[in-house]
Tab-separated table of C-alpha atoms in Angstrom:
chain	number	residue	atom	x	y	z
O	1	MET	CA	14.570	-3.829	-21.881
O	2	ALA	CA	14.511	-3.382	-17.525
O	3	VAL	CA	11.416	-1.694	-16.198
O	4	LEU	CA	10.550	-0.669	-12.683
O	5	THR	CA	7.330	0.353	-11.124
O	6	GLY	CA	6.368	4.304	-12.292
O	7	GLY	CA	5.220	4.108	-8.999
O	8	LEU	CA	9.263	4.498	-7.003
O	9	ALA	CA	8.317	7.437	-5.849
O	10	ALA	CA	10.502	9.338	-2.879
O	11	CYS	CA	9.545	11.494	-0.780
O	12	GLY	CA	9.894	13.416	2.280
O	13	ASP	CA	12.066	13.475	6.024
O	14	ASP	CA	12.971	9.133	7.067
O	15	SER	CA	14.395	10.820	10.462
O	16	GLU	CA	11.356	9.039	12.456
O	17	PRO	CA	13.129	7.551	15.470
O	18	GLN	CA	13.972	4.242	15.870
O	19	GLU	CA	11.016	2.685	18.266
O	20	SER	CA	9.685	-0.512	19.446
O	21	THR	CA	8.563	-2.820	16.787
O	22	THR	CA	5.396	-4.477	15.937
O	23	THR	CA	5.144	-7.663	13.198
O	24	ALA	CA	2.204	-7.670	11.421
O	25	SER	CA	1.095	-10.898	10.712
O	26	PRO	CA	0.721	-12.152	7.135
O	27	ILE	CA	-3.134	-11.486	6.116
O	28	ASP	CA	-5.123	-13.606	4.689
O	29	ARG	CA	-8.212	-11.954	2.785
O	30	SER	CA	-9.512	-15.868	1.509
O	31	THR	CA	-12.125	-14.896	5.466
O	32	ASP	CA	-12.478	-10.756	4.706
O	33	SER	CA	-15.633	-10.457	4.033
O	34	PRO	CA	-17.974	-6.627	4.473
O	35	SER	CA	-19.709	-7.459	6.438
O	36	SER	CA	-17.177	-9.233	9.530
O	37	SER	CA	-14.803	-6.406	9.027
O	38	GLU	CA	-16.352	-4.799	11.720
O	39	SER	CA	-18.024	-7.410	13.765
O	40	SER	CA	-16.047	-6.952	16.999
O	41	SER	CA	-16.372	-3.224	17.613
O	42	SER	CA	-18.598	0.246	16.392
O	43	SER	CA	-16.258	3.069	18.244
O	44	GLU	CA	-15.021	4.902	15.547
O	45	SER	CA	-11.743	5.623	18.004
O	46	GLU	CA	-10.262	2.255	17.794
O	47	THR	CA	-12.094	1.412	13.617
O	48	SER	CA	-13.439	2.787	10.493
O	49	SER	CA	-17.099	1.912	9.674
O	50	GLY	CA	-16.385	1.893	6.832
O	51	ASP	CA	-17.431	3.359	4.531
O	52	GLY	CA	-14.862	5.312	3.570
O	53	SER	CA	-13.758	8.611	5.713
O	54	GLY	CA	-13.852	12.207	5.722
O	55	ASP	CA	-13.340	13.067	2.921
O	56	GLY	CA	-15.940	11.092	1.375
O	57	ALA	CA	-13.755	7.906	-0.542
O	58	GLU	CA	-14.372	4.296	0.218
O	59	LEU	CA	-12.143	1.665	1.540
O	60	PRO	CA	-11.917	-1.358	-0.049
O	61	ASP	CA	-13.859	-4.592	0.731
O	62	ASP	CA	-11.331	-6.244	0.766
O	63	LEU	CA	-9.577	-3.963	3.742
O	64	PRO	CA	-9.202	-6.367	6.464
O	65	PRO	CA	-10.771	-5.664	10.068
O	66	GLU	CA	-7.349	-5.350	11.114
O	67	ALA	CA	-6.549	-2.788	8.987
O	68	ARG	CA	-9.338	-0.672	9.769
O	69	LYS	CA	-8.323	-0.284	13.574
O	70	ASN	CA	-6.529	2.366	15.203
O	71	THR	CA	-3.865	-0.244	16.829
O	72	LYS	CA	-0.362	0.635	16.048
O	73	GLU	CA	-0.730	-3.226	14.335
O	74	GLY	CA	-3.476	-1.308	12.093
O	75	ALA	CA	-1.472	1.162	10.784
O	76	ALA	CA	0.891	-1.961	10.050
O	77	ALA	CA	-1.878	-3.982	8.248
O	78	PHE	CA	-2.593	-0.872	6.297
O	79	GLY	CA	0.271	-0.174	4.900
O	80	GLU	CA	1.037	-4.164	3.709
O	81	TYR	CA	-2.641	-3.481	1.850
O	82	TYR	CA	-1.658	-0.355	0.437
O	83	TYR	CA	1.985	-2.113	-0.758
O	84	GLU	CA	-0.219	-4.783	-2.693
O	85	ALA	CA	-2.719	-2.851	-4.032
O	86	VAL	CA	-0.093	-1.179	-5.447
O	87	GLY	CA	1.506	-4.379	-7.323
O	88	GLU	CA	-2.008	-5.610	-8.198
O	89	ALA	CA	-2.904	-1.818	-9.847
O	90	SER	CA	0.266	-2.672	-11.626
O	91	HIS	CA	-0.537	-5.820	-12.714
O	92	SER	CA	-4.447	-4.880	-13.500
O	93	GLY	CA	-4.467	-1.822	-14.568
O	94	VAL	CA	-7.006	-1.187	-12.471
O	95	THR	CA	-6.129	1.941	-9.591
O	96	THR	CA	-10.250	1.774	-8.680
O	97	ASP	CA	-8.775	0.450	-4.690
O	98	LEU	CA	-5.257	2.190	-4.818
O	99	ALA	CA	-6.844	6.087	-5.371
O	100	PRO	CA	-8.676	6.063	-1.673
O	101	LEU	CA	-5.713	4.133	0.202
O	102	GLY	CA	-3.092	7.684	0.720
O	103	ASP	CA	-3.932	11.306	1.888
O	104	ASP	CA	-4.072	13.491	-0.678
O	105	GLU	CA	-1.452	15.202	-0.440
O	106	CYS	CA	1.055	12.132	-0.374
O	107	THR	CA	2.980	12.834	-3.459
O	108	PRO	CA	4.666	9.788	-4.277
O	109	CYS	CA	0.534	8.042	-4.081
O	110	SER	CA	-0.627	10.176	-6.348
O	111	LYS	CA	2.459	9.799	-8.519
O	112	VAL	CA	1.756	6.043	-8.581
O	113	VAL	CA	-1.328	6.305	-8.942
O	114	SER	CA	-0.966	9.236	-12.463
O	115	ASN	CA	1.355	6.765	-13.416
O	116	ILE	CA	-0.223	3.366	-13.463
O	117	GLU	CA	-4.475	5.382	-14.854
O	118	GLN	CA	-1.329	6.386	-18.271
O	119	ASP	CA	0.300	3.620	-18.319
O	120	ALA	CA	-3.367	2.117	-18.665
O	121	ALA	CA	-4.639	3.573	-21.382
O	122	LYS	CA	-1.683	3.085	-23.900
O	123	GLY	CA	-2.503	-1.145	-22.932
O	124	GLN	CA	0.584	-1.458	-20.218
O	125	THR	CA	0.545	-3.843	-17.037
O	126	ARG	CA	2.165	-6.390	-15.745
O	127	SER	CA	1.983	-10.063	-16.521
O	128	ALA	CA	1.846	-9.869	-12.432
O	129	LYS	CA	1.389	-9.235	-9.506
O	130	PRO	CA	5.654	-7.989	-9.012
O	131	TYR	CA	5.237	-8.190	-5.647
O	132	SER	CA	5.967	-10.183	-2.681
O	133	LEU	CA	6.164	-8.621	1.303
O	134	SER	CA	7.642	-9.637	4.194
O	135	ASN	CA	9.370	-8.167	7.813
O	136	VAL	CA	6.547	-5.604	7.844
O	137	LYS	CA	6.706	-3.493	11.898
O	138	ALA	CA	5.584	-0.143	12.864
O	139	ALA	CA	7.516	1.766	14.944
O	140	GLU	CA	5.047	5.007	16.077
O	141	ARG	CA	6.187	8.180	14.751
O	142	PRO	CA	6.857	11.586	17.200
O	143	ASP	CA	4.775	13.616	15.298
O	144	GLN	CA	1.732	11.502	14.220
O	145	GLY	CA	0.863	8.288	13.464
O	146	PHE	CA	3.647	5.345	12.284
O	147	LYS	CA	6.171	4.408	10.200
O	148	VAL	CA	6.061	1.047	8.441
O	149	SER	CA	8.761	-0.519	7.049
O	150	MET	CA	8.545	-3.491	5.415
O	151	THR	CA	10.953	-5.612	2.843
O	152	VAL	CA	9.793	-5.716	-0.777
O	153	ASP	CA	10.601	-8.929	-3.381
O	154	VAL	CA	10.443	-7.642	-6.667
O	155	LYS	CA	9.554	-11.395	-8.692
O	156	ALA	CA	10.810	-11.167	-12.540
O	157	HIS	CA	8.308	-10.514	-14.657
O	158	HIS	CA	7.065	-8.756	-18.557
O	159	VAL	CA	5.083	-5.551	-19.097
O	160	TYR	CA	2.378	-5.809	-21.667
O	161	GLU	CA	1.512	-3.479	-24.675
O	162	ASN	CA	-1.876	-4.755	-25.831
O	163	ASP	CA	-1.028	-8.168	-25.554
O	164	LYS	CA	2.975	-8.036	-26.847
O	165	ILE	CA	5.889	-7.742	-23.907
O	166	ILE	CA	7.736	-4.501	-24.492
O	167	GLY	CA	10.014	-5.275	-21.362
O	168	ASP	CA	11.256	-7.140	-18.950
O	169	VAL	CA	11.181	-5.989	-15.147
O	170	GLU	CA	14.427	-8.276	-13.201
O	171	LYS	CA	13.902	-9.811	-9.704
O	172	THR	CA	15.101	-7.402	-7.011
O	173	GLN	CA	14.720	-6.078	-3.871
O	174	TYR	CA	14.018	-3.292	-1.423
O	175	MET	CA	12.857	-1.853	2.068
O	176	LEU	CA	9.181	0.195	2.318
O	177	THR	CA	9.155	2.599	4.440
O	178	GLU	CA	5.964	4.190	4.140
O	179	HIS	CA	4.150	7.416	6.807
O	180	VAL	CA	0.684	6.169	7.786
O	181	VAL	CA	-1.825	8.311	9.706
O	182	TRP	CA	-5.212	7.598	11.363
O	183	SER	CA	-7.560	10.668	10.376
O	184	GLY	CA	-11.608	10.934	9.394
O	185	GLY	CA	-12.412	7.551	11.643
O	186	ARG	CA	-9.425	5.590	8.645
O	187	TRP	CA	-5.903	4.942	8.014
O	188	HIS	CA	-4.347	7.243	5.526
O	189	ILE	CA	-0.433	6.866	3.925
O	190	ALA	CA	0.848	9.697	4.149
O	191	ASP	CA	3.966	9.692	2.574
O	192	TRP	CA	6.625	6.862	1.696
O	193	VAL	CA	9.833	6.187	0.552
O	194	ILE	CA	12.193	3.676	-1.003
O	195	SER	CA	15.682	1.844	-0.450
């Protein structure tokens, strides 16, 4: 039985222009701490305070400092963090850190959270964090925010239900494109699509 993530949703317009890109460095969470995330700047226009956004949602403590900055590199780092959080939530069944990262109107964001929560309620999780991300790039969109794109490698893994294997996911690769916007002093995922 082959199973793909419940969050493989597509929505929105992929007609952003081809502009210059910035490659994000891999995120190293081993040195991140909540207290170090805002040591360099306290300007609301450049960074988030780390205590949430205008919508009252709290940002995860392990969100790296670069993903808290209102810069092109910050958008790329936030987009990368978001999809890593999707992978972690699909492995653990816990969406606490994932849910506040998406905009309230982001259909694929709410759908992936809902699917993971429904699977977890049935006792379904994945045997491993399934995703490995590379070639993370950000390009400014003409409307607002950034188009963040990356290559997603999905490793072969099992799907469990109450500690029994109920399916296998085959190794695959796809492109992920996210629309990342700055609002309320922090980044949000406004939309994403897989191709």
